[in-house]
PDB file of C-alpha atoms and ligand atoms in Angstrom:
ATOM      1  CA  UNK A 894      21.615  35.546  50.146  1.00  0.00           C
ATOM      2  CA  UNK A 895      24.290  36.667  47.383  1.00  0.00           C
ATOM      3  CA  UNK A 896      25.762  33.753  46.040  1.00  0.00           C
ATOM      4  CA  UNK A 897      27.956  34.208  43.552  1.00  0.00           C
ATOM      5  CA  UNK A 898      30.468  31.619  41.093  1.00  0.00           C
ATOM      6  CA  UNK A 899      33.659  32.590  40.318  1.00  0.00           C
ATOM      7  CA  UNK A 900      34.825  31.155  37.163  1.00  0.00           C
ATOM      8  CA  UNK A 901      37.842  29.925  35.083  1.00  0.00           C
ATOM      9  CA  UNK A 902      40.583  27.662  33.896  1.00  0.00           C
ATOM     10  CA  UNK A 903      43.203  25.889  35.987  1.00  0.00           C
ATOM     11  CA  UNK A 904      45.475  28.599  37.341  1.00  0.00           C
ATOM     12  CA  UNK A 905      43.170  31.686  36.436  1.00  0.00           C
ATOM     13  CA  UNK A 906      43.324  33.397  39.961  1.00  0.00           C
ATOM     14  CA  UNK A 907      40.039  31.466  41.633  1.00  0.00           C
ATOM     15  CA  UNK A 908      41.759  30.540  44.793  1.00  0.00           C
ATOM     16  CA  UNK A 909      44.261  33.890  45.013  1.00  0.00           C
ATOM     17  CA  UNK A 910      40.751  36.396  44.819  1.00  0.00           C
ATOM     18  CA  UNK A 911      38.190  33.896  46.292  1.00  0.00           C
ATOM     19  CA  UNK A 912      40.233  34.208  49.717  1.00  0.00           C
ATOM     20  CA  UNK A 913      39.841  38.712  49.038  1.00  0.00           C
ATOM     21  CA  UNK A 914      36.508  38.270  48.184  1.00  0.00           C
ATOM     22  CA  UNK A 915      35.139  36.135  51.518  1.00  0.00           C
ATOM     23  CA  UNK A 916      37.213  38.689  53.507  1.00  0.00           C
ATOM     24  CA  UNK A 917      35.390  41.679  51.693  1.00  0.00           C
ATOM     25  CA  UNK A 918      32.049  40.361  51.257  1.00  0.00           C
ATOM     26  CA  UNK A 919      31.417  37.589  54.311  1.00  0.00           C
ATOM     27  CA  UNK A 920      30.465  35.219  51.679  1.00  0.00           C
ATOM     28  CA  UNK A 921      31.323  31.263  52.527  1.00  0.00           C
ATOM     29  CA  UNK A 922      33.995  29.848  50.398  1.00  0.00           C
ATOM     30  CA  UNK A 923      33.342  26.584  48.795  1.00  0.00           C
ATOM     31  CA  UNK A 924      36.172  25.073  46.498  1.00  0.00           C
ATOM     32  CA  UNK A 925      35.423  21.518  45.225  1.00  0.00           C
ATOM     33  CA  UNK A 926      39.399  21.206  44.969  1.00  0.00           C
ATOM     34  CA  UNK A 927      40.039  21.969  48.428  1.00  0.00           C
ATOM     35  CA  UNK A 928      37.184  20.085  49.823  1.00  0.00           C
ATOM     36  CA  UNK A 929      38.770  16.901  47.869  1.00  0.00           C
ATOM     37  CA  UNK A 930      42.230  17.704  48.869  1.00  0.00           C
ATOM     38  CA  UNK A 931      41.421  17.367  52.579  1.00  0.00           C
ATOM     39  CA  UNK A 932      39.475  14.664  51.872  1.00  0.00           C
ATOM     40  CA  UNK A 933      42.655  13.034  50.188  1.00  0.00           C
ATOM     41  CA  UNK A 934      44.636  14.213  53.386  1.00  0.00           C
ATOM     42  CA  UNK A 935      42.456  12.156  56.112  1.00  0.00           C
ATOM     43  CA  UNK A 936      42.796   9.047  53.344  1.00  0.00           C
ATOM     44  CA  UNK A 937      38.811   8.788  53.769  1.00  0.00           C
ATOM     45  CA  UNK A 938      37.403   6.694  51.231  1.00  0.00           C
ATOM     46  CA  UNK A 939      35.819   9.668  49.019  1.00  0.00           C
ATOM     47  CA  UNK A 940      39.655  10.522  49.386  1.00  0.00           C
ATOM     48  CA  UNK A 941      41.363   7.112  48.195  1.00  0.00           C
ATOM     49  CA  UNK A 942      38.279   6.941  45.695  1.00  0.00           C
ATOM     50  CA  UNK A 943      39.207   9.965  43.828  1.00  0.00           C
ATOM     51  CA  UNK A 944      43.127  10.387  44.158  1.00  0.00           C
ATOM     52  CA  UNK A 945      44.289   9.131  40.930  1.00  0.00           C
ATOM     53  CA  UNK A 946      41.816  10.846  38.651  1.00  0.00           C
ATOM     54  CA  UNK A 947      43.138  13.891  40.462  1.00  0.00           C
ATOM     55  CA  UNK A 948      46.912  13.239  39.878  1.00  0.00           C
ATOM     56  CA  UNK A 949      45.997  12.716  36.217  1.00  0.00           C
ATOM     57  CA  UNK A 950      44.218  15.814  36.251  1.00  0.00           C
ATOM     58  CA  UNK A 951      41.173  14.835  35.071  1.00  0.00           C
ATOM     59  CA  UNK A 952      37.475  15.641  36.170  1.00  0.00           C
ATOM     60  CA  UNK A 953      35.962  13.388  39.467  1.00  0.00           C
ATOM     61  CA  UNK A 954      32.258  12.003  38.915  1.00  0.00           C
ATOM     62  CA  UNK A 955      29.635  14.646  38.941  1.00  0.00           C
ATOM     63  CA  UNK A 956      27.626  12.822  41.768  1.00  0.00           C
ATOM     64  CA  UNK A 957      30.468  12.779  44.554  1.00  0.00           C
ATOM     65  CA  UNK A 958      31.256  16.764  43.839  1.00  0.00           C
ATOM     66  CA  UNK A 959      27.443  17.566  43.830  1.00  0.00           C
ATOM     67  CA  UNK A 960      27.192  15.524  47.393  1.00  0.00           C
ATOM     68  CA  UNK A 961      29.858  17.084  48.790  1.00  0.00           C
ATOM     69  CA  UNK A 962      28.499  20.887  47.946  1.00  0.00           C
ATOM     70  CA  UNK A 963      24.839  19.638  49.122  1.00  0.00           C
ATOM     71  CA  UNK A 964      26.167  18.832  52.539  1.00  0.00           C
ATOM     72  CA  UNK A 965      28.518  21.858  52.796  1.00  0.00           C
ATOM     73  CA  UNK A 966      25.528  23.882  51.960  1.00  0.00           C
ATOM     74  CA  UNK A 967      23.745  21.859  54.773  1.00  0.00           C
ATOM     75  CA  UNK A 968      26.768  22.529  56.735  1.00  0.00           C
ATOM     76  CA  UNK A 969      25.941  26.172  56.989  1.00  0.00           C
ATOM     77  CA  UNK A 970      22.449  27.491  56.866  1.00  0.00           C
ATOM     78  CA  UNK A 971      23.350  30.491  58.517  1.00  0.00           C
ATOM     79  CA  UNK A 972      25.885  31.936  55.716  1.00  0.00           C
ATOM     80  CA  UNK A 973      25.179  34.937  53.777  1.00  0.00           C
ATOM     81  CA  UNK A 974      25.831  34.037  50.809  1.00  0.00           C
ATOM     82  CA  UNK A 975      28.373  31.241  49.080  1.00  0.00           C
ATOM     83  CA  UNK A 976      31.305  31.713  46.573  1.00  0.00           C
ATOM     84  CA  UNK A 977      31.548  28.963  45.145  1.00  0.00           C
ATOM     85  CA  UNK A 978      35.167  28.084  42.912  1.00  0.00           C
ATOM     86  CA  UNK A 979      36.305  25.340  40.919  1.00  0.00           C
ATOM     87  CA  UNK A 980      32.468  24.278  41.209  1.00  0.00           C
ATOM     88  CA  UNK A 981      30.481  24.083  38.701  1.00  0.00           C
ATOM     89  CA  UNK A 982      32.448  22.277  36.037  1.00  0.00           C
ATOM     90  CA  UNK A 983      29.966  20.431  34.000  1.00  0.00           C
ATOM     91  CA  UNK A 984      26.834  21.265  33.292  1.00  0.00           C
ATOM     92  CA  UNK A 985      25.022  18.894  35.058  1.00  0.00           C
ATOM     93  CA  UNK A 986      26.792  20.110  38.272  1.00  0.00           C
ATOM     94  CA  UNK A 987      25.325  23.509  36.783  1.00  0.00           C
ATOM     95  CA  UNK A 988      21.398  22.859  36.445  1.00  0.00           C
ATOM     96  CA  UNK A 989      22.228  20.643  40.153  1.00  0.00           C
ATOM     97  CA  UNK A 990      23.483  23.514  41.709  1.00  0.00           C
ATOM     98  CA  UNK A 991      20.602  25.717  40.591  1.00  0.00           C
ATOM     99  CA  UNK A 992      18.480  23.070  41.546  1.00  0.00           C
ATOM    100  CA  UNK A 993      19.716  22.706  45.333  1.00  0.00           C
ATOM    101  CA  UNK A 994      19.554  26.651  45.239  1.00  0.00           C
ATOM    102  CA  UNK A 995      15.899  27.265  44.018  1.00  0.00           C
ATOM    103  CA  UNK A 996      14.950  24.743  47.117  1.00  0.00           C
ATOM    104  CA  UNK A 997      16.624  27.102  49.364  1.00  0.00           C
ATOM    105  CA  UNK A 998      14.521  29.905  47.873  1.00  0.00           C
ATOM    106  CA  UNK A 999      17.949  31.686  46.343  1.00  0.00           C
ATOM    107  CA  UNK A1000      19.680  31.513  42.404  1.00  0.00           C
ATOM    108  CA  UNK A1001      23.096  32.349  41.447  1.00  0.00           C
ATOM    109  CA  UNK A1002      23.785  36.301  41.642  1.00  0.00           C
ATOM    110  CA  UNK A1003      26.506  36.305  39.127  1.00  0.00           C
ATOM    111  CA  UNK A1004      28.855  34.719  37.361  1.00  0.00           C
ATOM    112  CA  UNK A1005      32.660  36.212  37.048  1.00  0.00           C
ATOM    113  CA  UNK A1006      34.600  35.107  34.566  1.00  0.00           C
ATOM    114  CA  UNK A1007      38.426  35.001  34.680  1.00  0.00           C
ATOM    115  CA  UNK A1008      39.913  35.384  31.588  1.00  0.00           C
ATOM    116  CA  UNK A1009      43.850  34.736  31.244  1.00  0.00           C
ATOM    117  CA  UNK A1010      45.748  33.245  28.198  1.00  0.00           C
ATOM    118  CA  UNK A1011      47.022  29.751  28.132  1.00  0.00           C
ATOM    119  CA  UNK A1012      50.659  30.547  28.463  1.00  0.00           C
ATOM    120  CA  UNK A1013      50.298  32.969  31.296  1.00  0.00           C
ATOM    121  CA  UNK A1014      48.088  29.570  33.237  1.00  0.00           C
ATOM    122  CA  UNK A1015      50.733  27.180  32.086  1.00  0.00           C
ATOM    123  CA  UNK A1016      53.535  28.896  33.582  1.00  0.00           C
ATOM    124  CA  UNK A1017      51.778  29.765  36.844  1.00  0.00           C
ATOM    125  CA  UNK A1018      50.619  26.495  37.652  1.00  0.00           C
ATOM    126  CA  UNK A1019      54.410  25.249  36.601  1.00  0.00           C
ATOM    127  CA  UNK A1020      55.610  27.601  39.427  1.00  0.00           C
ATOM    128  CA  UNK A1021      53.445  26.881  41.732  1.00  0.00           C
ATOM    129  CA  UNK A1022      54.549  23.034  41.318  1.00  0.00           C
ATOM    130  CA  UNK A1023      58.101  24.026  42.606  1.00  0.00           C
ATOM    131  CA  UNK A1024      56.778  25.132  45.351  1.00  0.00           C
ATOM    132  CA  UNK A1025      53.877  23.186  46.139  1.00  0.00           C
ATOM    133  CA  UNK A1026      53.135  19.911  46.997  1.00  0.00           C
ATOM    134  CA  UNK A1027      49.962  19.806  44.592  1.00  0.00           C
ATOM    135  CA  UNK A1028      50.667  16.827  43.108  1.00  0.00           C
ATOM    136  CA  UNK A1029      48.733  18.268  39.184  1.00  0.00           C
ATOM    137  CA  UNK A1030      51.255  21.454  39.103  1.00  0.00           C
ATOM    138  CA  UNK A1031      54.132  18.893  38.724  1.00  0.00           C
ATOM    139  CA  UNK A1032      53.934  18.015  35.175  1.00  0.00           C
ATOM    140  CA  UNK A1033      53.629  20.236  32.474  1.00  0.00           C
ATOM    141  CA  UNK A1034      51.612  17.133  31.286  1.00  0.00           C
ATOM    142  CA  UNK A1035      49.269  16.921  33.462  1.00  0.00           C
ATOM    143  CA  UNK A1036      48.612  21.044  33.690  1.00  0.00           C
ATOM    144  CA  UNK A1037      47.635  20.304  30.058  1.00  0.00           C
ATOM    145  CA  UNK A1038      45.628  17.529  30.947  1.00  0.00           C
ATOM    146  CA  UNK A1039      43.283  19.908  32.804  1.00  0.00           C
ATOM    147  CA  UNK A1040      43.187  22.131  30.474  1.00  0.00           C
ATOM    148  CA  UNK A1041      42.007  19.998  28.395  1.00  0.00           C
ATOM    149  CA  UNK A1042      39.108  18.779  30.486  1.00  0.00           C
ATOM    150  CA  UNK A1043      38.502  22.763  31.375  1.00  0.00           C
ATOM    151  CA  UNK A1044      37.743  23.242  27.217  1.00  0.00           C
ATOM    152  CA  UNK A1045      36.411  20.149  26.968  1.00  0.00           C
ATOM    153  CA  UNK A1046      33.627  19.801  29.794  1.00  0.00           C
ATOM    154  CA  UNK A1047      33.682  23.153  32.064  1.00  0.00           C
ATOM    155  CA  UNK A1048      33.725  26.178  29.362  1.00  0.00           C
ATOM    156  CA  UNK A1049      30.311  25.017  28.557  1.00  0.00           C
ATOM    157  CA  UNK A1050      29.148  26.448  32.034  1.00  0.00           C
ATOM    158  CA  UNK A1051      29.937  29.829  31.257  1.00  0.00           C
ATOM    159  CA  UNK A1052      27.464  28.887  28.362  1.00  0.00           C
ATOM    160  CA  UNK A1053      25.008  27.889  30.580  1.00  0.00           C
ATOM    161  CA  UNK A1054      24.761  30.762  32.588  1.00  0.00           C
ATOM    162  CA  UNK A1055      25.201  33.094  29.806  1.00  0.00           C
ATOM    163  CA  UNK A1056      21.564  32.290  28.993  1.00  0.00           C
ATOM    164  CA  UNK A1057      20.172  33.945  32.038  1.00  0.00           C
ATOM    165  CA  UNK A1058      22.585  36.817  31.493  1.00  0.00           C
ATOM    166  CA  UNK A1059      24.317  36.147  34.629  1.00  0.00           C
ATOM    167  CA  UNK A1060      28.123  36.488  33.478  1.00  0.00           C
ATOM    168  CA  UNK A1061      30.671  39.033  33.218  1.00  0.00           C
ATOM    169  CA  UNK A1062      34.130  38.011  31.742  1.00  0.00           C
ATOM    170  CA  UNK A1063      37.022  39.863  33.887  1.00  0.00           C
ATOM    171  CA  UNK A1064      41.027  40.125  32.405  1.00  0.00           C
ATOM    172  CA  UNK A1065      42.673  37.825  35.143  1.00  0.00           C
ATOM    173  CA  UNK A1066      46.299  38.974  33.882  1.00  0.00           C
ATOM    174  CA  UNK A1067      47.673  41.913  36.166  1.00  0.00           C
ATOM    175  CA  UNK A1068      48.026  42.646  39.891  1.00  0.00           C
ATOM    176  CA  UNK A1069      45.912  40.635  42.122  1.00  0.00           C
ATOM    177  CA  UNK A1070      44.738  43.794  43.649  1.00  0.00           C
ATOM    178  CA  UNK A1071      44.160  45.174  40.251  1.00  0.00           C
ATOM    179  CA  UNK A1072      41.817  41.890  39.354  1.00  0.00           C
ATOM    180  CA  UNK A1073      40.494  42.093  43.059  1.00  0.00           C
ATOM    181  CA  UNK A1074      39.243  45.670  42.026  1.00  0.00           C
ATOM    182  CA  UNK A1075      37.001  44.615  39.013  1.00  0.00           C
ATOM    183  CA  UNK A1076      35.830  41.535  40.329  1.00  0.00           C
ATOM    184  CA  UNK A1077      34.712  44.099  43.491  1.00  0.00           C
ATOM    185  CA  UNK A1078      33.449  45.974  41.319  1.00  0.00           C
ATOM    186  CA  UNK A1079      30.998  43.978  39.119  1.00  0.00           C
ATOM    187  CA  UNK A1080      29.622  42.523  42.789  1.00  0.00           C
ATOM    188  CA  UNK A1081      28.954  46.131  44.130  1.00  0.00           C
ATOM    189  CA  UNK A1082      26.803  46.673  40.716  1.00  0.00           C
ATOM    190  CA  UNK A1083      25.343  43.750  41.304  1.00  0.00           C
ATOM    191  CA  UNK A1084      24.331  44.304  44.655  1.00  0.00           C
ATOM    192  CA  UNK A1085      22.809  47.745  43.766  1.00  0.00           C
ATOM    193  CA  UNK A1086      20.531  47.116  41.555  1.00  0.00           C
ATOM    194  CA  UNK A1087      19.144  44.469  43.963  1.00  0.00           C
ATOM    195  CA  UNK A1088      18.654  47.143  46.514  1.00  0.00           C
ATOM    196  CA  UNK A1089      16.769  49.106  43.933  1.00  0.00           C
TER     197      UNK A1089
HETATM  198  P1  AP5 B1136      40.870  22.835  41.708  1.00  0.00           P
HETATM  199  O1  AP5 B1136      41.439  22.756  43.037  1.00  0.00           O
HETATM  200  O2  AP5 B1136      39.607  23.553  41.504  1.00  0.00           O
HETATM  201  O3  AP5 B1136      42.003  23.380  40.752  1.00  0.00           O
HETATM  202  P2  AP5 B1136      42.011  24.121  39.321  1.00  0.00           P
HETATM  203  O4  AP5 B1136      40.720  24.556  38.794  1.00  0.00           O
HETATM  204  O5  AP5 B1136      42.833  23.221  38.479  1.00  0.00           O
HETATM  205  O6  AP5 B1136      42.656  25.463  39.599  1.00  0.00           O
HETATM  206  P3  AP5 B1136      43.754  25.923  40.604  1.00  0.00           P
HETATM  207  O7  AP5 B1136      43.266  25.783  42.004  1.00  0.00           O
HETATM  208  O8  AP5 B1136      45.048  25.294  40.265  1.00  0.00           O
HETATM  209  O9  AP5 B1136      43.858  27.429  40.161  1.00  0.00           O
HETATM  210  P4  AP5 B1136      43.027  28.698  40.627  1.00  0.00           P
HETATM  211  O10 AP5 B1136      42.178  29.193  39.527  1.00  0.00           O
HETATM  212  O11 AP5 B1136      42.406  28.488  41.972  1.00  0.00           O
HETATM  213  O12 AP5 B1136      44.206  29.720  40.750  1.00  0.00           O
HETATM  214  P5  AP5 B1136      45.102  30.107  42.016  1.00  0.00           P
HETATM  215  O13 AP5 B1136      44.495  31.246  42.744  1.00  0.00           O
HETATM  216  O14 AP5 B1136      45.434  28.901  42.788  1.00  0.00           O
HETATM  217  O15 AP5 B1136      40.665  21.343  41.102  1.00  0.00           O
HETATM  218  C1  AP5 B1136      41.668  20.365  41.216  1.00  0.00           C
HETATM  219  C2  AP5 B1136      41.134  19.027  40.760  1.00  0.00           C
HETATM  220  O16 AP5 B1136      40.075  18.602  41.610  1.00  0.00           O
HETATM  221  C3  AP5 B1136      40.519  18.978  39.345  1.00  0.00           C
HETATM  222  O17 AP5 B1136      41.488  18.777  38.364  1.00  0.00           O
HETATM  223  C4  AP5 B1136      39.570  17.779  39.476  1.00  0.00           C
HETATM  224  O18 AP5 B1136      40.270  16.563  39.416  1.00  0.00           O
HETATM  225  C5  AP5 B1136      39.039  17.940  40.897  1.00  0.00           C
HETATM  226  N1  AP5 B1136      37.825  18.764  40.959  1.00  0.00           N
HETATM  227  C6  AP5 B1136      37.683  19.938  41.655  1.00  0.00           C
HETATM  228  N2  AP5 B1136      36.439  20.417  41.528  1.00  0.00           N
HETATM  229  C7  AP5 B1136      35.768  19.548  40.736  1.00  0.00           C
HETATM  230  C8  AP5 B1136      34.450  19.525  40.214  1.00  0.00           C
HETATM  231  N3  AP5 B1136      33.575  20.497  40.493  1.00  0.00           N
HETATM  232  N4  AP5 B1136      34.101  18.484  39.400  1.00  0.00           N
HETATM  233  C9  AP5 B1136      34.969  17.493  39.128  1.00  0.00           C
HETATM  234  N5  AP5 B1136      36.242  17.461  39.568  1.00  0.00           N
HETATM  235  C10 AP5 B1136      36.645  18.488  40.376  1.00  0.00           C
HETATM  236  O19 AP5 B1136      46.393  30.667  41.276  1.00  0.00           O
HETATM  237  C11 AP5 B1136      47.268  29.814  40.570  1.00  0.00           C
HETATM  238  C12 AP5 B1136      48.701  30.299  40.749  1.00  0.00           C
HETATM  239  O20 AP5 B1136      48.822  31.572  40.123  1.00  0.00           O
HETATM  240  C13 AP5 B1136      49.112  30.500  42.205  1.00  0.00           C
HETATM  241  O21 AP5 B1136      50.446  30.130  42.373  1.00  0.00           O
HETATM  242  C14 AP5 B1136      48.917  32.012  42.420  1.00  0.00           C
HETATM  243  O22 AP5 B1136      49.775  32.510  43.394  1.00  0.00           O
HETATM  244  C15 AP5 B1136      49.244  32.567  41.047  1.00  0.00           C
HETATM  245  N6  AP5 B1136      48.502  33.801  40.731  1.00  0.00           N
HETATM  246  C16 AP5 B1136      47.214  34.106  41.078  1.00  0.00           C
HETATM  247  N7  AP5 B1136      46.862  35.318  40.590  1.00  0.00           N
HETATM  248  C17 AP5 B1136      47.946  35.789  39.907  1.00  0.00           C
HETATM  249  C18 AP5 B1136      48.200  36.989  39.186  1.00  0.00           C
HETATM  250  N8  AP5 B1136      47.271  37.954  39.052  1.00  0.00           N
HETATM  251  N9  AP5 B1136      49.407  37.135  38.606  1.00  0.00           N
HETATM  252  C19 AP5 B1136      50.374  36.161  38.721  1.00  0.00           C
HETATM  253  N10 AP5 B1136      50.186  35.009  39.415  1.00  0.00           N
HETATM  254  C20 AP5 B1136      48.990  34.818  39.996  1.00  0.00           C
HETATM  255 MG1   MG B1137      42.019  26.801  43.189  1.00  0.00          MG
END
């Protein structure tokens, strides 16, 4: 299996490359955000549970993201490999995830890293809210408010996986098919050397 995390604030490209990178590299996608917005969508009670916090942009308990992954890992023992976005973002949900991997006999490959400057995510994710009906793009306020949980309580991921040498930081400003190139890129390394 090649599983691999791709990594960054609010707005940073996660969604826009994780879609190239399934398509490229048959991985399964699984985005914490999306699995709550459909959740949301069929009203379910994890849905109705976690709606506000979500509006105000702020994190959702560790324990209900960590279930949901566990089952959608559960969900599909015949994948590849899983890219997994917007997930971790503590690190708790870190040392769980490498916990539910290591009983599957797998790790995290690699970590990528999208780097892109606060203005650049602020006015995306502004954009995107006239557009959109992602109810945290509408408010400047509440873009900021997720930012602010991103420094606060998911940058320290990146730290956690830095200790096992498993990140590379990528420039998420450009073309998406320029980004979509060095993300590529640091994967077919990757995937190299573990043919070697
Ligand atoms: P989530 O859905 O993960 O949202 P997010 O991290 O806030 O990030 P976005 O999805 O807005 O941005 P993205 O990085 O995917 O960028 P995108 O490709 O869309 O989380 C939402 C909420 O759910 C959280 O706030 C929290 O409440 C909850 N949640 C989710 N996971 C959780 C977890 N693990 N623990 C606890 N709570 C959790 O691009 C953004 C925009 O930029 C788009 O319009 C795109 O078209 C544009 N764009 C992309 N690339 C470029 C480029 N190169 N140049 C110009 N524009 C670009
Ligand atoms: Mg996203």
């Amino acid at each position: 299996m090649f599983n691999l995390i791709l990594f960054g604030p609010p707005g940073s490209g996660k969604g826009t490359q994780s879609e190239k990178l399934i398509a490229r590299y048959g991985l399964k996608h699984l985005s914490t955000g999306d699995l709550l917005r459909s959740e949301i969508a069929r009203e379910t009670p994890l849905g109705l549970a976690v709606k506000n916090l979500m509006a105000r942009g702020e994190l959702v308990p560790d324990e209900i993201v960590i279930e949901m992954i566990n089952s959608a890992m559960d969900n599909n023992p015949r994948a590849n490999g899983f890219l997994f976005d917007g997930f971790p973002r503590t690190t708790a949900q870190a040392e769980a995830l490498d916990k539910l991997l290591s009983q599957k006999d797998t790790e995290i490959a690699i970590v990528l890293a999208l780097q892109v400057s606060e203005n650049e995510l602020v006015n995306r994710l502004l954009k995107r809210g006239q557009t959109s009906d992602r109810i945290d793009d509408q408010k400047e306020d509440t873009i900021r408010a997720r930012l602010t949980e991103y420094y606060k309580k998911t940058a320290a991921v990146a730290e956690h996986y830095a200790k096992f040498d498993k990140v590379k930081n990528i420039k998420g400003e450009g073309t998406i098919d320029e980004i979509f190139d060095k993300l590529s890129d640091e994967i077919d390394k990757k995937q190299n050397v573990k043919q070697d």
